[in-house]
Short mmCIF file of C-alpha atoms in Angstrom, two decimals:
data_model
loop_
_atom_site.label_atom_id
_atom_site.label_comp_id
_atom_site.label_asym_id
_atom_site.label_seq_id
_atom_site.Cartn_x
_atom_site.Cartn_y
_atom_site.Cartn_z
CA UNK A 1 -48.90 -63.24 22.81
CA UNK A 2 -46.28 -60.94 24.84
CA UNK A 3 -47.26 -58.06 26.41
CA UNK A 4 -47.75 -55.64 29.05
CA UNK A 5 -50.43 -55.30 30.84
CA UNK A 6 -52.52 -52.53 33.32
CA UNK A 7 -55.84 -52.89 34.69
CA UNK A 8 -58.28 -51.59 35.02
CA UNK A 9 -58.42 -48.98 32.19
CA UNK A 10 -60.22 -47.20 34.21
CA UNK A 11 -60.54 -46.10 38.06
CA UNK A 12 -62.71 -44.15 40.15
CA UNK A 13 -61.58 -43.12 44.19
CA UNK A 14 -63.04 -40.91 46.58
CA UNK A 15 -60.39 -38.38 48.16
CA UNK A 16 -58.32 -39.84 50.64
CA UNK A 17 -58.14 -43.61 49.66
CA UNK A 18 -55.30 -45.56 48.91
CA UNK A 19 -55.54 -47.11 45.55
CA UNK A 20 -53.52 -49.83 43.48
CA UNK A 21 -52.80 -50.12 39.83
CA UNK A 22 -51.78 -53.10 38.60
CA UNK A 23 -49.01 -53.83 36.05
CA UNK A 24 -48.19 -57.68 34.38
CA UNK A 25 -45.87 -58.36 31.93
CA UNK A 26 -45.32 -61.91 30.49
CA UNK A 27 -42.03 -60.17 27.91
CA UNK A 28 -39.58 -61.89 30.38
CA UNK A 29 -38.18 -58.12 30.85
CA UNK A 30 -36.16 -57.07 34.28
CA UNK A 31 -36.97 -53.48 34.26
CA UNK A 32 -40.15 -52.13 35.12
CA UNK A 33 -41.48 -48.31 34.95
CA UNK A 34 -44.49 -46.58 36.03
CA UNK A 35 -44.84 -42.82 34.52
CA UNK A 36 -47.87 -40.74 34.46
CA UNK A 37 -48.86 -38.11 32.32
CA UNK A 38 -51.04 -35.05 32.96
CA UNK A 39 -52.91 -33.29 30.02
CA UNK A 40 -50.51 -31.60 27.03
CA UNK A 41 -47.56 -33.10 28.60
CA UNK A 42 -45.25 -35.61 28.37
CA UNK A 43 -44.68 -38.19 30.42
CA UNK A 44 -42.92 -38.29 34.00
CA UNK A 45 -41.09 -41.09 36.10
CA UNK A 46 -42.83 -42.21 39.14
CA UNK A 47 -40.70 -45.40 40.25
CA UNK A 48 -38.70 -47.99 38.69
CA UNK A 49 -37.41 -51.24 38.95
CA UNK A 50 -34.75 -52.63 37.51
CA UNK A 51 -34.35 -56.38 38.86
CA UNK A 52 -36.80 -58.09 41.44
CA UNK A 53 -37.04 -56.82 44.98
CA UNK A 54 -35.11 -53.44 44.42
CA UNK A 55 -36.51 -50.28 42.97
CA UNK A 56 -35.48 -46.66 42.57
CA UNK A 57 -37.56 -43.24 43.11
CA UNK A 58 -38.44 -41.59 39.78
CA UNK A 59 -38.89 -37.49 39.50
CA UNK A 60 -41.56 -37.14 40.71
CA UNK A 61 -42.07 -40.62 43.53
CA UNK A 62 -43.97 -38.37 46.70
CA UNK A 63 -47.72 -39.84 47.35
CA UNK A 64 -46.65 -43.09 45.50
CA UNK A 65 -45.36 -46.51 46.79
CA UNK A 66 -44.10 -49.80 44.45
CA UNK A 67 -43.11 -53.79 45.29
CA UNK A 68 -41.30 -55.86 42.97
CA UNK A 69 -41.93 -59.02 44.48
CA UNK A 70 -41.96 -60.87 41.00
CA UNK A 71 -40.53 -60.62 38.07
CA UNK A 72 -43.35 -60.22 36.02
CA UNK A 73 -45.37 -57.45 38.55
CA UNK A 74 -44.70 -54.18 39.33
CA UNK A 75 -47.73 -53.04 41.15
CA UNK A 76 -47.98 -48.64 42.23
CA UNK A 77 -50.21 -47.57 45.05
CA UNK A 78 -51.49 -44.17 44.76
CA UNK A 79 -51.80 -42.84 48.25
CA UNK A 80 -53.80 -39.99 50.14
CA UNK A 81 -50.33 -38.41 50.43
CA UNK A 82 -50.61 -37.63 46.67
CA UNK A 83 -51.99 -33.96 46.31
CA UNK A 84 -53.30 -34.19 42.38
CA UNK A 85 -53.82 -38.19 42.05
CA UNK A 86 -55.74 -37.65 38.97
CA UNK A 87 -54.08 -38.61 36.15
CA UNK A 88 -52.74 -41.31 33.30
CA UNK A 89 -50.66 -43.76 34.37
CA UNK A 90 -48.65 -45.75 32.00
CA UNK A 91 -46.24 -48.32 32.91
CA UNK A 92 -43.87 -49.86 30.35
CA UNK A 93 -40.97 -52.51 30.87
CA UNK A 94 -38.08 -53.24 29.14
CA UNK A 95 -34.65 -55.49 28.95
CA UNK A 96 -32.48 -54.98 31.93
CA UNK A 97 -29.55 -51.77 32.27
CA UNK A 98 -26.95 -54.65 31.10
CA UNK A 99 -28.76 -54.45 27.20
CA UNK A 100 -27.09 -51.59 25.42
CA UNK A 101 -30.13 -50.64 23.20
CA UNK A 102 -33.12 -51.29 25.08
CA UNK A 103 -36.69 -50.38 23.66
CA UNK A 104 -39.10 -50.08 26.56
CA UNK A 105 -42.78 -51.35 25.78
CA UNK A 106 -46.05 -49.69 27.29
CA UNK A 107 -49.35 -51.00 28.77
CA UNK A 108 -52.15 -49.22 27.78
CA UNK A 109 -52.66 -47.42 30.70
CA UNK A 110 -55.51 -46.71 33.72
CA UNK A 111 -56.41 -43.42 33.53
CA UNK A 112 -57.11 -42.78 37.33
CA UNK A 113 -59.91 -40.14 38.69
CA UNK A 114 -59.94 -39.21 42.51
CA UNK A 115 -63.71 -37.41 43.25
CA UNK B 1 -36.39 -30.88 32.03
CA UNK B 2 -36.76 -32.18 28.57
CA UNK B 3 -33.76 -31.84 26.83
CA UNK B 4 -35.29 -32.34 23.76
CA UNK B 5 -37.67 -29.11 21.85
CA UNK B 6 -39.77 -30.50 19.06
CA UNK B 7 -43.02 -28.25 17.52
CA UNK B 8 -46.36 -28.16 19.06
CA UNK B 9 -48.18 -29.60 15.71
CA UNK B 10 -47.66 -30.50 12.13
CA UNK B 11 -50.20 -31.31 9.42
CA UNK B 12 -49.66 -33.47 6.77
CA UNK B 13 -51.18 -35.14 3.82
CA UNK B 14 -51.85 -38.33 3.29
CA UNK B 15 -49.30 -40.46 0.79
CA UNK B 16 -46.37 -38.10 1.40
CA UNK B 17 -43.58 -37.85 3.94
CA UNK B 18 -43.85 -36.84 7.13
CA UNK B 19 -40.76 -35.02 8.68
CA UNK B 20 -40.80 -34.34 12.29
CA UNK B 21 -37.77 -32.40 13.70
CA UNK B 22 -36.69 -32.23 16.59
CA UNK B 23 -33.48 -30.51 18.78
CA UNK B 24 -31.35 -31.58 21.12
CA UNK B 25 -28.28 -28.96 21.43
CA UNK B 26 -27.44 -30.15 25.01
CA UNK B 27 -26.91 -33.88 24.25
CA UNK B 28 -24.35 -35.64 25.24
CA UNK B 29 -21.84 -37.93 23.48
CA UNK B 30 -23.13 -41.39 24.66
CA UNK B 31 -27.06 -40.25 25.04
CA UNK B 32 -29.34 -41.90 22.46
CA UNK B 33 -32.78 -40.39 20.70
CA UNK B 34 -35.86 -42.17 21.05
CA UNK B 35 -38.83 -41.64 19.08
CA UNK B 36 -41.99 -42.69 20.52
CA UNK B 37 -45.47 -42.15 19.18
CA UNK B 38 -48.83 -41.90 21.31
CA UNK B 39 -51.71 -42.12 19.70
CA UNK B 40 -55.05 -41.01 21.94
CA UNK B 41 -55.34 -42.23 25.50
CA UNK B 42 -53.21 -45.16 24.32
CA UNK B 43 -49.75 -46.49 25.65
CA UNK B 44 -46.57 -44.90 23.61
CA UNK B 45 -45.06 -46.89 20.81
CA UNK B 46 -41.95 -47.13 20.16
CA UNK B 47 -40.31 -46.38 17.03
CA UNK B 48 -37.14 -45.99 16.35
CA UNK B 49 -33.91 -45.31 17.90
CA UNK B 50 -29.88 -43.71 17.50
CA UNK B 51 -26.90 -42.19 18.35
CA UNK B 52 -24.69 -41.14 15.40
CA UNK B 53 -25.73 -43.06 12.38
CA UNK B 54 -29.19 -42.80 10.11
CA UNK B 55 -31.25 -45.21 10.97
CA UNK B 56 -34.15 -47.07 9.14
CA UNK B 57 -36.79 -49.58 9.99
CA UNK B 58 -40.35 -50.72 8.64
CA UNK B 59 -41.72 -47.87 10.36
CA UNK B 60 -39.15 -44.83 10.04
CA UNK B 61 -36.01 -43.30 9.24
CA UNK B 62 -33.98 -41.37 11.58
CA UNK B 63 -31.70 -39.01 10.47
CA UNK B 64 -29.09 -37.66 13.17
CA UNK B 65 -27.14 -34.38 11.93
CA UNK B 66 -23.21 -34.38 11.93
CA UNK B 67 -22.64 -32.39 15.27
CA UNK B 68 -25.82 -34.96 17.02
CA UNK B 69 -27.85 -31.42 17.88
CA UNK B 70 -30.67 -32.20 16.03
CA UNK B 71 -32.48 -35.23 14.37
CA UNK B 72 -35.40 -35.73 11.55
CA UNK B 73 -37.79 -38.24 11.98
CA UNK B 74 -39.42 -39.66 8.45
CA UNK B 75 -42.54 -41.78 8.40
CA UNK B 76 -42.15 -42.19 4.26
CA UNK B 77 -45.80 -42.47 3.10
CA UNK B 78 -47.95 -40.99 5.78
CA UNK B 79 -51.50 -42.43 6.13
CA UNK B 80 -54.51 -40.93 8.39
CA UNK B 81 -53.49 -43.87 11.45
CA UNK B 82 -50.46 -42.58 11.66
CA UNK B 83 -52.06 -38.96 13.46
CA UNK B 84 -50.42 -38.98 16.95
CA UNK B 85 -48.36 -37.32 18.98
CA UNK B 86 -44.40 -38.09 18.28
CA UNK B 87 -42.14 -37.89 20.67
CA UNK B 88 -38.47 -37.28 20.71
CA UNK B 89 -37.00 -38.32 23.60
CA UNK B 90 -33.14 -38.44 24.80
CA UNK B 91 -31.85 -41.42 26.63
CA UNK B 92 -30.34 -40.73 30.06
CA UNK B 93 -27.92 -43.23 31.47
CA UNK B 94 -26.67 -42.58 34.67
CA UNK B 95 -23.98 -45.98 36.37
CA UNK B 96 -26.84 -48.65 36.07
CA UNK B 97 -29.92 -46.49 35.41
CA UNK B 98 -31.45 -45.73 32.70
CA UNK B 99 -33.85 -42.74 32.06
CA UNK B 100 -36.41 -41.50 28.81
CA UNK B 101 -36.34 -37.87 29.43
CA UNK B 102 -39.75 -36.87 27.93
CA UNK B 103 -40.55 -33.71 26.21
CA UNK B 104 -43.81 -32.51 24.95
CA UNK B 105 -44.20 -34.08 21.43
CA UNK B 106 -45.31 -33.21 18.09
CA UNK B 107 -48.97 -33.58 17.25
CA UNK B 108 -49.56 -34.77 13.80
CA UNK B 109 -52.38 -35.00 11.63
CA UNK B 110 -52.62 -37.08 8.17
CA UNK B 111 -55.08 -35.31 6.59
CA UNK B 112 -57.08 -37.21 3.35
#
């Protein structure tokens, strides 16, 4: 079956450490997303990617860092630099900017706690 | 910013329609709508999708108003899995990118 894929579903850092979130998607899409979302609200663009080895800052990128080495990965480190890490992150793909009507398609998300 | 406004929550019973609103008074002429819907702690779904026209799939019906400043969604016969939050979101394209703005959604609950 197609899909997206994040793992884990769940993640647990101390303050201060780097940590990576991992994104697959087997849907043969070019663009990549990562959002997170924060309790009550909706959902805000991290990074995105819309063809392999190039990416784009989102609204809200600070603290975060992305590599689109391959087509189907689109991992998002969540650095020390980030001041509230703690937080769902969703990331979703989707045909490239070239497809006029493009429905993007979401993992189920790691929902990431920093103690 | 959202450029979308929808209300906080809606109840509804089970077996009859479900119609989510939702404004959009600053859209522009080529900017879509996009309804998602979350249910808990899960990934967004999408659900439907337009720019002028109604729209209807096996999930919805979309229905855009003349001057594109506001929109209905309609989930026909509601049942209890279809409590989640609903977004309505407007599609930003800027040259080559391509942006969901994201509001704060409608909360809706099927009740038996």
């Amino acid at each position: 079956d197609g899909g997206i894929t994040q793992s884990p579903k769940y993640l647990f850092r101390k303050e201060g450490q780097n940590v990576t979130l991992s994104c697959e998607q087997n849907l043969n899409h070019d663009a990549m997303y990562w959002y997170r979302q924060d309790p009550g609200q909706g959902l805000r663009l991290i990074y995105y990617s819309q063809i392999v080895n190039d990416f784009q800052k989102g609204d809200i990128a600070e603290g975060y860092s992305v590599s689109r080495e391959k087509k189907e990965s689109f991992p998002l480190t969540v650095t020390s630099a980030q001041k509230n890490p703690t937080a769902f992150y969703l990331c979703a793909s989707s045909t490239g900017s070239g497809q006029i009507n493009t429905e993007a398609f979401f993992g189920q998300g790691t929902r990431l706690t920093v103690v | 910013d959202a450029k979308t406004t929808q209300p906080t929550s809606m109840d509804c019973a089970e077996g009859r329609a479900a119609n989510l609103p939702c404004n959009h008074s600053t859209i522009s002429g080529n900017e879509y709508v996009y309804w998602y819907r979350q249910i808990h702690s899960q990934g967004p779904q999408y659900i439907i999708h337009g720019l002028k026209n109604n729209e209807t799939n096996e999930m919805a019906s979309l229905i855009i108003t003349e001057d594109r400043k506001s929109s209905t969604l309609i989930l026909p016969h509601a049942t209890l899995r279809d409590t989640a939050v609903y977004y309505c979101i407007v599609r930003v394209d800027a040259g080559n990118n391509r942006k969901l703005i994201w509001g704060l959604g409608t909360s809706l609950a099927v009740n038996p």
